[in-house]
mmCIF file of C-alpha atoms in Angstrom:
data_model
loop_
_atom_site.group_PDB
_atom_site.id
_atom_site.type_symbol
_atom_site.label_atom_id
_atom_site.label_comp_id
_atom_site.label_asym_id
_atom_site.label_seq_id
_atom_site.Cartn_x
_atom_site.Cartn_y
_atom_site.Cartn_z
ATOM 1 C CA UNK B 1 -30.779 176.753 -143.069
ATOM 2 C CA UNK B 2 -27.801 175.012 -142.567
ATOM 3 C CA UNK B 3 -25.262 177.338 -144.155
ATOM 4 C CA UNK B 4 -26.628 180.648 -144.046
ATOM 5 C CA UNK B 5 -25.191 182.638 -147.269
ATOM 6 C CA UNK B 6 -24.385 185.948 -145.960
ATOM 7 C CA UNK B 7 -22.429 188.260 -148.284
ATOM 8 C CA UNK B 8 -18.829 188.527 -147.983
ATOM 9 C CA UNK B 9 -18.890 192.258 -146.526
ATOM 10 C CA UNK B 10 -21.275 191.129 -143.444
ATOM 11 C CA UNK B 11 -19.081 188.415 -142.499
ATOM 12 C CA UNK B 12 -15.851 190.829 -142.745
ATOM 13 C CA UNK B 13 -17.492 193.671 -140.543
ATOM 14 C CA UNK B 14 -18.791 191.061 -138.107
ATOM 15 C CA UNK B 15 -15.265 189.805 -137.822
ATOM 16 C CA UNK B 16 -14.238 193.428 -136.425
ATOM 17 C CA UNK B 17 -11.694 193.421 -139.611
ATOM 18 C CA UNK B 18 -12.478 197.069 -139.803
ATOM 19 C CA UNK B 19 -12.456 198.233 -136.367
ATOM 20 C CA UNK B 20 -8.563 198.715 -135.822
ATOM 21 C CA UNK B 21 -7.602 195.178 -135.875
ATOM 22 C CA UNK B 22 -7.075 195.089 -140.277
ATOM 23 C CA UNK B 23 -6.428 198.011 -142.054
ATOM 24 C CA UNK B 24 -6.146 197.959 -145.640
ATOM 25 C CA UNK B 25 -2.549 198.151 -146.502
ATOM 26 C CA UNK B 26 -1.541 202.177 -147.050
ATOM 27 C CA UNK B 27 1.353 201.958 -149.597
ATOM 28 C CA UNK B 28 4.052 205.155 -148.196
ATOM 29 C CA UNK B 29 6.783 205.644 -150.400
ATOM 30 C CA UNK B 30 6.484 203.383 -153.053
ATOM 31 C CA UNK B 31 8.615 202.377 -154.920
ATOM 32 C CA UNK B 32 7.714 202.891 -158.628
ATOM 33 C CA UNK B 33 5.114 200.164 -159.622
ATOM 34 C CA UNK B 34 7.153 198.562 -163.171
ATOM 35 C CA UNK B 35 9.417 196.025 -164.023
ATOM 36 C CA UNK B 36 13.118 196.338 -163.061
ATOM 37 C CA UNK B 37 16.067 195.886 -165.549
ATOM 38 C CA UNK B 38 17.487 193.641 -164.231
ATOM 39 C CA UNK B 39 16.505 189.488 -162.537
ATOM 40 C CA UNK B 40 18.277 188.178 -159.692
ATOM 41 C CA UNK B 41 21.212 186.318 -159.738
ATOM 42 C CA UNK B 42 20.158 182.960 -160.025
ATOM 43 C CA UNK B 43 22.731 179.969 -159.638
ATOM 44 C CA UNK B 44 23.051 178.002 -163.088
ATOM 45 C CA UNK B 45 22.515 174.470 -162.651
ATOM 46 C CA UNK B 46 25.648 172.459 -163.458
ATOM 47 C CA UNK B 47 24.887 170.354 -166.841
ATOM 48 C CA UNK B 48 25.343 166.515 -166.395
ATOM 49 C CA UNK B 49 28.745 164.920 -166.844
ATOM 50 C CA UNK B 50 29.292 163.693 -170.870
ATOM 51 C CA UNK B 51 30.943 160.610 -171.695
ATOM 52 C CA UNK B 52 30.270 158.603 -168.581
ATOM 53 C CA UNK B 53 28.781 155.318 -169.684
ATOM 54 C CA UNK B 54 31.851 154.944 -172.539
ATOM 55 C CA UNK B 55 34.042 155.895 -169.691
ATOM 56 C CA UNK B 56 32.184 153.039 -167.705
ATOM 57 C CA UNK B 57 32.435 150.228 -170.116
ATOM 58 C CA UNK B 58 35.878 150.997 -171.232
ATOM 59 C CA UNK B 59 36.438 150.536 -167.302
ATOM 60 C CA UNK B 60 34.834 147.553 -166.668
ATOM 61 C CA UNK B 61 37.029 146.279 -169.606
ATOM 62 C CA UNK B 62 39.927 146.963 -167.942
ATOM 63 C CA UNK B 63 39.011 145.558 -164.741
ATOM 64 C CA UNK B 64 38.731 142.396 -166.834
ATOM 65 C CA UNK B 65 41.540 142.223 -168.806
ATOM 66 C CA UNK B 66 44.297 143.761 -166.134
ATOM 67 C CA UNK B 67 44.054 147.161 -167.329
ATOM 68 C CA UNK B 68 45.907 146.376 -170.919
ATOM 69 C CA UNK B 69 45.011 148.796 -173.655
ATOM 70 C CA UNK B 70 45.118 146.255 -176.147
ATOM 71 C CA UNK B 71 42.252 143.965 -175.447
ATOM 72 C CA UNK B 72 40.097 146.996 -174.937
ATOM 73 C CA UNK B 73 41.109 148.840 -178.271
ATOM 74 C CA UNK B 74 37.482 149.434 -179.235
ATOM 75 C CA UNK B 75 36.028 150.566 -176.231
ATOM 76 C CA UNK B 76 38.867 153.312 -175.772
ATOM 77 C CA UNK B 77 38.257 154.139 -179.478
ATOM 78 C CA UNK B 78 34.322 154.731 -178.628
ATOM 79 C CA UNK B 79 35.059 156.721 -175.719
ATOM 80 C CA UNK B 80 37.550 159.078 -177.784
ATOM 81 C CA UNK B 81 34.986 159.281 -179.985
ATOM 82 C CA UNK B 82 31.897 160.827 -177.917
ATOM 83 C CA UNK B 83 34.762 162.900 -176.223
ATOM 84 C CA UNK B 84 35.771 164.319 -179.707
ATOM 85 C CA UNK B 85 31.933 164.749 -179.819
ATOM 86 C CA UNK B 86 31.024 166.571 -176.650
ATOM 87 C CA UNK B 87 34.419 168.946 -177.079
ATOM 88 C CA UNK B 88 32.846 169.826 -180.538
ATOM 89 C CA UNK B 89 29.570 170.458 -179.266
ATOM 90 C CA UNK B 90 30.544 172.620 -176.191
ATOM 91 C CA UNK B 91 32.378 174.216 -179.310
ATOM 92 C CA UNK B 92 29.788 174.954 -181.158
ATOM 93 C CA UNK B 93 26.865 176.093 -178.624
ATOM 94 C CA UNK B 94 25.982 179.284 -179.045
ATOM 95 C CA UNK B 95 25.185 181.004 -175.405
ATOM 96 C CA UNK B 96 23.018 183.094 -176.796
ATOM 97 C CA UNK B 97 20.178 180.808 -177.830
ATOM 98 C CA UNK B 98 18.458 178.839 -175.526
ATOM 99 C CA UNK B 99 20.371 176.351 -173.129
ATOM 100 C CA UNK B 100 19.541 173.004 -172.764
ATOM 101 C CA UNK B 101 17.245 173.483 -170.349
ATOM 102 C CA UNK B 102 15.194 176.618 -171.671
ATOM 103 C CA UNK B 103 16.356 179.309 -169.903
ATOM 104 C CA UNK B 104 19.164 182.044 -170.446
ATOM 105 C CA UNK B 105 21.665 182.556 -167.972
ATOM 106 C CA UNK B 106 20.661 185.768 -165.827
ATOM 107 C CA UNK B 107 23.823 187.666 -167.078
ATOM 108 C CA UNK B 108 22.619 187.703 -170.442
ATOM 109 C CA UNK B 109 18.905 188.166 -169.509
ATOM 110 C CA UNK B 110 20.211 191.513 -167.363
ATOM 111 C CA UNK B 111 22.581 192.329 -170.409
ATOM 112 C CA UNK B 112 19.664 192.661 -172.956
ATOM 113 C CA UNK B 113 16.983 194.098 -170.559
ATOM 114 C CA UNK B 114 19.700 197.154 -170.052
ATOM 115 C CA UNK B 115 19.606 197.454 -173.708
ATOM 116 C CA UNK B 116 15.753 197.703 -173.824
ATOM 117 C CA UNK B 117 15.153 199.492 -170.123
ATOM 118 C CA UNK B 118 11.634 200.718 -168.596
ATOM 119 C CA UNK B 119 10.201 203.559 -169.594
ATOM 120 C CA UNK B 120 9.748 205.747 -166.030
ATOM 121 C CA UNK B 121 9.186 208.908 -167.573
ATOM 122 C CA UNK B 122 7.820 210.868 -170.607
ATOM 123 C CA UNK B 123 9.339 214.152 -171.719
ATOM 124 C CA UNK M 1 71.625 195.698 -182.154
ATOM 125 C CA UNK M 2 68.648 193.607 -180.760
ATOM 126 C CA UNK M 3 66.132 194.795 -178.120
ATOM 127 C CA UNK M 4 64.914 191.623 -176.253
ATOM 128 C CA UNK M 5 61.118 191.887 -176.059
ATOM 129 C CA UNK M 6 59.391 190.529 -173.284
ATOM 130 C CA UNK M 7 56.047 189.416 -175.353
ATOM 131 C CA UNK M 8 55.258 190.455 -178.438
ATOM 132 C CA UNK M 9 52.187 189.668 -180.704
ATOM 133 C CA UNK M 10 51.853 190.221 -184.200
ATOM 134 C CA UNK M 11 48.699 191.267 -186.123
ATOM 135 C CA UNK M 12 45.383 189.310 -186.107
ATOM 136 C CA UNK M 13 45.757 189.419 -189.869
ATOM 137 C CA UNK M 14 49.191 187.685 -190.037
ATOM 138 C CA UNK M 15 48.950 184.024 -191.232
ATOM 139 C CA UNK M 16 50.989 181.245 -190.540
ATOM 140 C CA UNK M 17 53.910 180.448 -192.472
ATOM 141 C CA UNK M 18 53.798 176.892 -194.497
ATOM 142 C CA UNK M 19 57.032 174.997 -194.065
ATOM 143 C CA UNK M 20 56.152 171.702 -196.334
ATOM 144 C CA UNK M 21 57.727 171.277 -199.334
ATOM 145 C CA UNK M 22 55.465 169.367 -200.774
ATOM 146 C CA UNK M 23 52.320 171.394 -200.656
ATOM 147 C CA UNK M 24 54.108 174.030 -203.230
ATOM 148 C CA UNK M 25 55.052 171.292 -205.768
ATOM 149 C CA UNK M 26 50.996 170.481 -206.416
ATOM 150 C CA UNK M 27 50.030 171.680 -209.511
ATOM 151 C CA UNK M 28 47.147 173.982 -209.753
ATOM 152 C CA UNK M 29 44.571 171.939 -211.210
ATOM 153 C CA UNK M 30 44.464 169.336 -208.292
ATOM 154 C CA UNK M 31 44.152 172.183 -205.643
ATOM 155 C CA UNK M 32 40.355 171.722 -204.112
ATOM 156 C CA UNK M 33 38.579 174.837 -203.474
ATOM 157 C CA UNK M 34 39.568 175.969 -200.486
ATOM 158 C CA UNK M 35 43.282 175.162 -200.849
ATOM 159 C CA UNK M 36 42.517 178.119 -204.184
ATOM 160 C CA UNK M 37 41.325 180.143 -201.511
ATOM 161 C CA UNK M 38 43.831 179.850 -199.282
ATOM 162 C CA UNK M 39 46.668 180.818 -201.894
ATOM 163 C CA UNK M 40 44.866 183.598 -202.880
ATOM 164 C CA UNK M 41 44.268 184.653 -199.584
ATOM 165 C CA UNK M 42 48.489 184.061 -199.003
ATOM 166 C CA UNK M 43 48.785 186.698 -201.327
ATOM 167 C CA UNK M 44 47.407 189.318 -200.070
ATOM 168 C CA UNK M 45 48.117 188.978 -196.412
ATOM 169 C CA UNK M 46 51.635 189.602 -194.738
ATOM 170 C CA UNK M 47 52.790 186.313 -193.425
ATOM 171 C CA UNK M 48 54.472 185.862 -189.461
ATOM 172 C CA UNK M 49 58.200 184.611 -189.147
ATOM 173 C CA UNK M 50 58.863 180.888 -188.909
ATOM 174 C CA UNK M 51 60.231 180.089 -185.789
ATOM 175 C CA UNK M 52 63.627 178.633 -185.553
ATOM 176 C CA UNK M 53 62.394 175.179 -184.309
ATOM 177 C CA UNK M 54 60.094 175.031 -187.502
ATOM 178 C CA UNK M 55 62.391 173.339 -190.553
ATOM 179 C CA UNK M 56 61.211 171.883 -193.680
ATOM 180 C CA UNK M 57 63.640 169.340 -193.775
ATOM 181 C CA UNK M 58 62.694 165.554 -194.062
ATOM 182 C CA UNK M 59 64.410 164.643 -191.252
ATOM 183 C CA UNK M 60 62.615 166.747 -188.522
ATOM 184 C CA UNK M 61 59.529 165.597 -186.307
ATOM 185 C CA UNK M 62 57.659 167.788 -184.080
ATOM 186 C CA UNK M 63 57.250 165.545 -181.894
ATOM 187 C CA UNK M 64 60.432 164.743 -181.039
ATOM 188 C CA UNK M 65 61.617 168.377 -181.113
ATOM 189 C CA UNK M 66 59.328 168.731 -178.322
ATOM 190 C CA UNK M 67 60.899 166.161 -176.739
ATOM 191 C CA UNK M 68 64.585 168.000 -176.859
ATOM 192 C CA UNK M 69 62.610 171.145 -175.659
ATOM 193 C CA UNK M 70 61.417 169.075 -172.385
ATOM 194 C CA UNK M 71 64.526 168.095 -171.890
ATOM 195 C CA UNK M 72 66.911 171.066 -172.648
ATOM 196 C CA UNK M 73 68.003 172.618 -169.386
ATOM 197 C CA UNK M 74 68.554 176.346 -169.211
ATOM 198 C CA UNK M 75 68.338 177.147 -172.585
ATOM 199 C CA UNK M 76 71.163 174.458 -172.916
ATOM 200 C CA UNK M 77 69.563 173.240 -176.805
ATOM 201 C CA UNK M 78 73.111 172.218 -178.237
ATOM 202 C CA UNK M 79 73.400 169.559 -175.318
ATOM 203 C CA UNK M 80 69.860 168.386 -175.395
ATOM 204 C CA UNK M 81 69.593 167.767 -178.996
ATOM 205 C CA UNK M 82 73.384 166.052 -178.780
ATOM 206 C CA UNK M 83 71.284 164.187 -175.978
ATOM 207 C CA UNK M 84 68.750 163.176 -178.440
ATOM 208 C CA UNK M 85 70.581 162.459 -181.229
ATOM 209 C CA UNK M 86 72.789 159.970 -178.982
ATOM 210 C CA UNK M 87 69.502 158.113 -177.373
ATOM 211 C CA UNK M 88 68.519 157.563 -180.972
ATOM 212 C CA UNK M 89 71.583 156.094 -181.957
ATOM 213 C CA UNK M 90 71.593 153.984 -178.810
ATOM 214 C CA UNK M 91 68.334 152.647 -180.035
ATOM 215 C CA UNK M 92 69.172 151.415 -183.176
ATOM 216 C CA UNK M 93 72.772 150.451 -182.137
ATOM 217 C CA UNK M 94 70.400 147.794 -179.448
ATOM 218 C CA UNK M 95 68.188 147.266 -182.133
ATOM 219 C CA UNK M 96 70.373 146.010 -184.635
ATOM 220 C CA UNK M 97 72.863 143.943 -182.326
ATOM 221 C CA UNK M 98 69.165 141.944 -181.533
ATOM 222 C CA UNK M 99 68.517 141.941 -185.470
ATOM 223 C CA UNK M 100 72.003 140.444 -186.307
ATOM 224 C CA UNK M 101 71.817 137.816 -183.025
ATOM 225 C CA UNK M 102 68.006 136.478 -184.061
ATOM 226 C CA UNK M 103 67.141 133.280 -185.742
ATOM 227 C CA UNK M 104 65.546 133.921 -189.560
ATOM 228 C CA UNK M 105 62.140 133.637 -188.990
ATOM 229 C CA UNK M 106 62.056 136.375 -185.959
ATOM 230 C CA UNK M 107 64.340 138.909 -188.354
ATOM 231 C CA UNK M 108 61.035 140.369 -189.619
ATOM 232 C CA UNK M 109 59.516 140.774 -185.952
ATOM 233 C CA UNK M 110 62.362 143.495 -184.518
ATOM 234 C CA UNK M 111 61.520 146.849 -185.654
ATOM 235 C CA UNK M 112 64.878 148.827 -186.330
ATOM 236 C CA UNK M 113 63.504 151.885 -187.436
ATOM 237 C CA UNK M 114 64.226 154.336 -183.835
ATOM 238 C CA UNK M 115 61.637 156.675 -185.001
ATOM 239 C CA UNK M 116 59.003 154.296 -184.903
ATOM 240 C CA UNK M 117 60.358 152.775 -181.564
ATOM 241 C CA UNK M 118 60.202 156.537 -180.267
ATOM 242 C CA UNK M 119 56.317 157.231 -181.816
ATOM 243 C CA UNK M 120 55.181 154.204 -180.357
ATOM 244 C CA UNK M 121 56.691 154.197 -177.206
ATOM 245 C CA UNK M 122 54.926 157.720 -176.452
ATOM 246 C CA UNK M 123 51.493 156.108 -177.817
ATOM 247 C CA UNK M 124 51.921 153.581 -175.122
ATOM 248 C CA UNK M 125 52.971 155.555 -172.246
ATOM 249 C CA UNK M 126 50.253 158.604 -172.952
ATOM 250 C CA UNK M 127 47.291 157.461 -170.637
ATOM 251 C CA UNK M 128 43.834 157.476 -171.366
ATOM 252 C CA UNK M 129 41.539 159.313 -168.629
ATOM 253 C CA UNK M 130 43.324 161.751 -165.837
ATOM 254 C CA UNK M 131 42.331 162.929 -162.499
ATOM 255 C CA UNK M 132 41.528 166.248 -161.534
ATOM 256 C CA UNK M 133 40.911 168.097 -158.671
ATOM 257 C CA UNK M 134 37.323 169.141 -157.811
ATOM 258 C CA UNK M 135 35.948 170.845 -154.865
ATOM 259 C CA UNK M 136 32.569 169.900 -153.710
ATOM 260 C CA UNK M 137 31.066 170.750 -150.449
ATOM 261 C CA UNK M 138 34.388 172.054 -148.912
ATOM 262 C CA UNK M 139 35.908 168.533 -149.494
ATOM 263 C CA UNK M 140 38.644 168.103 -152.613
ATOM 264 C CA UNK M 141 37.293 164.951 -154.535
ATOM 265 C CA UNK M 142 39.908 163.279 -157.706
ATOM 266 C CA UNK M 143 37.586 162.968 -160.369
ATOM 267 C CA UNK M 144 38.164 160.827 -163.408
ATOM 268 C CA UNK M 145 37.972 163.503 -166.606
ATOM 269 C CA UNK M 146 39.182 162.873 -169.957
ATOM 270 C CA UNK M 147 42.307 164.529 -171.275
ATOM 271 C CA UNK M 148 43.256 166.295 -174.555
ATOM 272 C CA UNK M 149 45.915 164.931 -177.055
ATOM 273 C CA UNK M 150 47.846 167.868 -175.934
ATOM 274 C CA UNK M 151 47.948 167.157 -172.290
ATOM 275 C CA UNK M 152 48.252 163.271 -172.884
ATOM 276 C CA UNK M 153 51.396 164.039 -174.781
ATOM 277 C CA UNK M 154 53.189 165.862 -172.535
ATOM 278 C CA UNK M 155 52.463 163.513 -169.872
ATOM 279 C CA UNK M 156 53.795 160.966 -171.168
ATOM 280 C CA UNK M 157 57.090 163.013 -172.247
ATOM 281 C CA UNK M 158 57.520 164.082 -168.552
ATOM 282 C CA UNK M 159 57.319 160.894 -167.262
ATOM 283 C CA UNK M 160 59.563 159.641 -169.349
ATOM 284 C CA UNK M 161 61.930 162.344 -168.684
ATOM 285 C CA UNK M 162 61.835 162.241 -164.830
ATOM 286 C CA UNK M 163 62.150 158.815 -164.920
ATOM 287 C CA UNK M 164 65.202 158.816 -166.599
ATOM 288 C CA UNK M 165 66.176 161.477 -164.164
ATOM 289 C CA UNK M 166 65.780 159.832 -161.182
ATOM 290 C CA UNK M 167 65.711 156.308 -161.241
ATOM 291 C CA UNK M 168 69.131 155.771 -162.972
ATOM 292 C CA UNK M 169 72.554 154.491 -161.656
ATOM 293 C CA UNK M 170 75.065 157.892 -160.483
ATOM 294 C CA UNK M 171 77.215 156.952 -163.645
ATOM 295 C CA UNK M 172 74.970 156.031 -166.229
ATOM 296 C CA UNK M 173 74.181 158.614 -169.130
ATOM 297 C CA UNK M 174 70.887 160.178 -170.259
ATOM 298 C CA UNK M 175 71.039 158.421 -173.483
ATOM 299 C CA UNK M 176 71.398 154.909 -172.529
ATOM 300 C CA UNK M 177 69.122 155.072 -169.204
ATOM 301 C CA UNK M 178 66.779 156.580 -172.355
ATOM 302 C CA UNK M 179 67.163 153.975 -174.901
ATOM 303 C CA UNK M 180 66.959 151.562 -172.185
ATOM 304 C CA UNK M 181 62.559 152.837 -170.876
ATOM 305 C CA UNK M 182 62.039 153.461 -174.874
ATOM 306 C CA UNK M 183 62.506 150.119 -175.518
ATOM 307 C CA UNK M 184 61.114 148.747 -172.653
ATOM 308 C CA UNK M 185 57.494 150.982 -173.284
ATOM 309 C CA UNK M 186 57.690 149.887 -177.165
ATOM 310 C CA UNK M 187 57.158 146.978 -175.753
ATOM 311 C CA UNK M 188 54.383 147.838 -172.730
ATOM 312 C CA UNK M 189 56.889 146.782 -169.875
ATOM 313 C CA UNK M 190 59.009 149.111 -167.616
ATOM 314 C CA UNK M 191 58.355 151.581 -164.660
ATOM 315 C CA UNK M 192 56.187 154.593 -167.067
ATOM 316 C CA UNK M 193 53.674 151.889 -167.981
ATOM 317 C CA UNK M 194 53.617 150.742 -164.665
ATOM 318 C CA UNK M 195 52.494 154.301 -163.939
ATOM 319 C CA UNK M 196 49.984 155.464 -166.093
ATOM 320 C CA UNK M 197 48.684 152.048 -164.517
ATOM 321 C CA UNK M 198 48.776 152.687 -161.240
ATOM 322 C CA UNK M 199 46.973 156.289 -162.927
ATOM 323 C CA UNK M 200 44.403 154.215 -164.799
ATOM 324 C CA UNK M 201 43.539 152.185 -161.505
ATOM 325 C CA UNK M 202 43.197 155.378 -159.410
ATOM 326 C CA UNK M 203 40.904 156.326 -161.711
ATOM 327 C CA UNK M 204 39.017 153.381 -161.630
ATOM 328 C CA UNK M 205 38.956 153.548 -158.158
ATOM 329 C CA UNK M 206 37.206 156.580 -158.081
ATOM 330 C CA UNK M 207 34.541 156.016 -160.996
ATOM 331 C CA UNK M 208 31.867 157.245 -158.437
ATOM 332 C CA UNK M 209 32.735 161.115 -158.440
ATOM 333 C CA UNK M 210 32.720 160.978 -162.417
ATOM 334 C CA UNK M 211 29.046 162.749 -161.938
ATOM 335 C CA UNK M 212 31.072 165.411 -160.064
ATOM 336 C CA UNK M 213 32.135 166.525 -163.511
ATOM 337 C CA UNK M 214 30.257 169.192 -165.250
ATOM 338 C CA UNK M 215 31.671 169.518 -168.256
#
């Protein structure tokens, strides 16, 4: 008898949970048990910075060659490129699919839940 | 009588007008499909006024129209593009006295042409990443960001213009103080290269705040 198995109401009214120490909770005014229309504002993480390891080699190439743009034609030509690149991207993303990360913005979350709202009431 | 307008805009459905020439004298059968579109399109749909600095003429450049716009003062566009039209001559008037006064085999090396002097000069003096101000934790941080063609252009124009306006002799004129840091950034020397150095450095400098960036 080392752990005597009592059930879980004897332990809870030996505890004196029901003698005015615990009450069960008594919900006064509710408020109405269903889903707002609207999430809370939540801060949208800032995406990373694009371009920085072109923007790194085309500066270590000018630390080596005394910041001339002539030596370092190619590496300013790559780093043009994945500019052009990311400006046509952030172009081209459409706001209202998914972000990078998976998850809508909370404006546009709140914007389509007001189009679709709860149903509180039947008439 | 004219009523000045403040701002005006036309129509969404207004196109732009097209100045070239040459795009009119294709014949139809080496038109892709989209140019065919494009004309048919132009027919149907009214067509906005070409500005007065637009011109069809072979002799005009955009970019150096922009140029006398940076540097016309109060509207002044008569003196500005007498301005221009001087500096250019004052190129080729240097270039040329070099041409004549070179040995035989250099002739081929000295570029006369003042409109290439001018293109390249502004290639040379635009700079390649700018700083900008970002605010991060109640401290302002320069952060190296790329630039558009756009702003790398106009850079580039205003240094050169208040360059020439400040760093000149009482009694020398715009054209020749002008000819003089043309020449000198055709050929990657003189005080605007030195700055869009000193830009490129600062820049460098500050290579750790490029995560700041979010875009």
């Amino acid at each position: 008898m080392a752990a005597p198995a009592y059930p879980a109401w004897v332990t809870r009214w030996v505890s004196g949970q029901w003698r005015n120490k615990k009450r069960p909770p008594a919900l006064r005014p509710p408020r109405p048990l269903a889903l707002a229309d609207k999430v809370a504002n939540r801060r949208e993480q800032p995406t990373e910075a694009t371009c920085s390891t072109e923007m790194s080699v085309m500066m270590a190439c000018w630390k080596q060659n005394d910041f001339n743009d002539a030596p370092c034609a190619e590496e300013i030509r790559m780093f043009y490129d994945c500019v052009a690149k990311a400006e046509k991207e952030r172009k081209n993303q459409n706001e209202d699919t998914l972000s990078s990360r998976g998850n809508l913005p909370s404006s546009k979350v709140n914007k389509l839940l007001r189009r679709f709202p709860q149903i509180t009431r039947y008439v | 009588r004219i009523m000045p307008v403040r701002w005006s805009r036309y129509n969404p459905s207004y196109l732009e007008p097209e100045v070239k020439k040459d795009s009119y004298q294709k014949p139809l059968e080496e038109l892709t499909e989209e140019e065919r579109e494009q004309m048919e399109l132009k027919a149907v749909r009214p067509i906005k006024a070409a500005p007065p600095t637009l011109s069809s003429s072979v002799f005009s450049d955009p970019m150096v129209s922009k140029f006398t716009n940076m540097m016309m003062k109060s509207g002044n566009k008569v003196l500005a593009r007498s301005l221009m039209s001087q500096t250019l001559e004052a190129i080729k008037r240097k270039q040329l006295e070099k041409y004549h006064k070179a040995p035989e085999n250099e002739k081929e090396t000295i570029e006369c042409n003042p409109y290439v002097i001018f293109h390249q000069a502004l290639n040379n003096c635009q700079p390649i990443i700018g700083l900008s101000n970002i605010t991060k934790g109640g401290k302002t941080y320069q952060v190296p960001v790329p630039l558009t063609d756009n702003r790398k252009r106009f850079l580039a124009m205003k240094w050169l213009i208040t360059e020439c306006r400040d760093n000149k002799h009482r009694r020398m004129m715009m054209p020749e103080k002008l000819s003089q840091e043309l020449l000198l950034a055709f050929n990657n020397e003189g005080p605007v290269i030195k700055r869009k150095h000193v830009l490129h450095k600062m820049a460098e400098a500050n290579r750790a705040y490029a995560h700041f960036r979010w875009w």
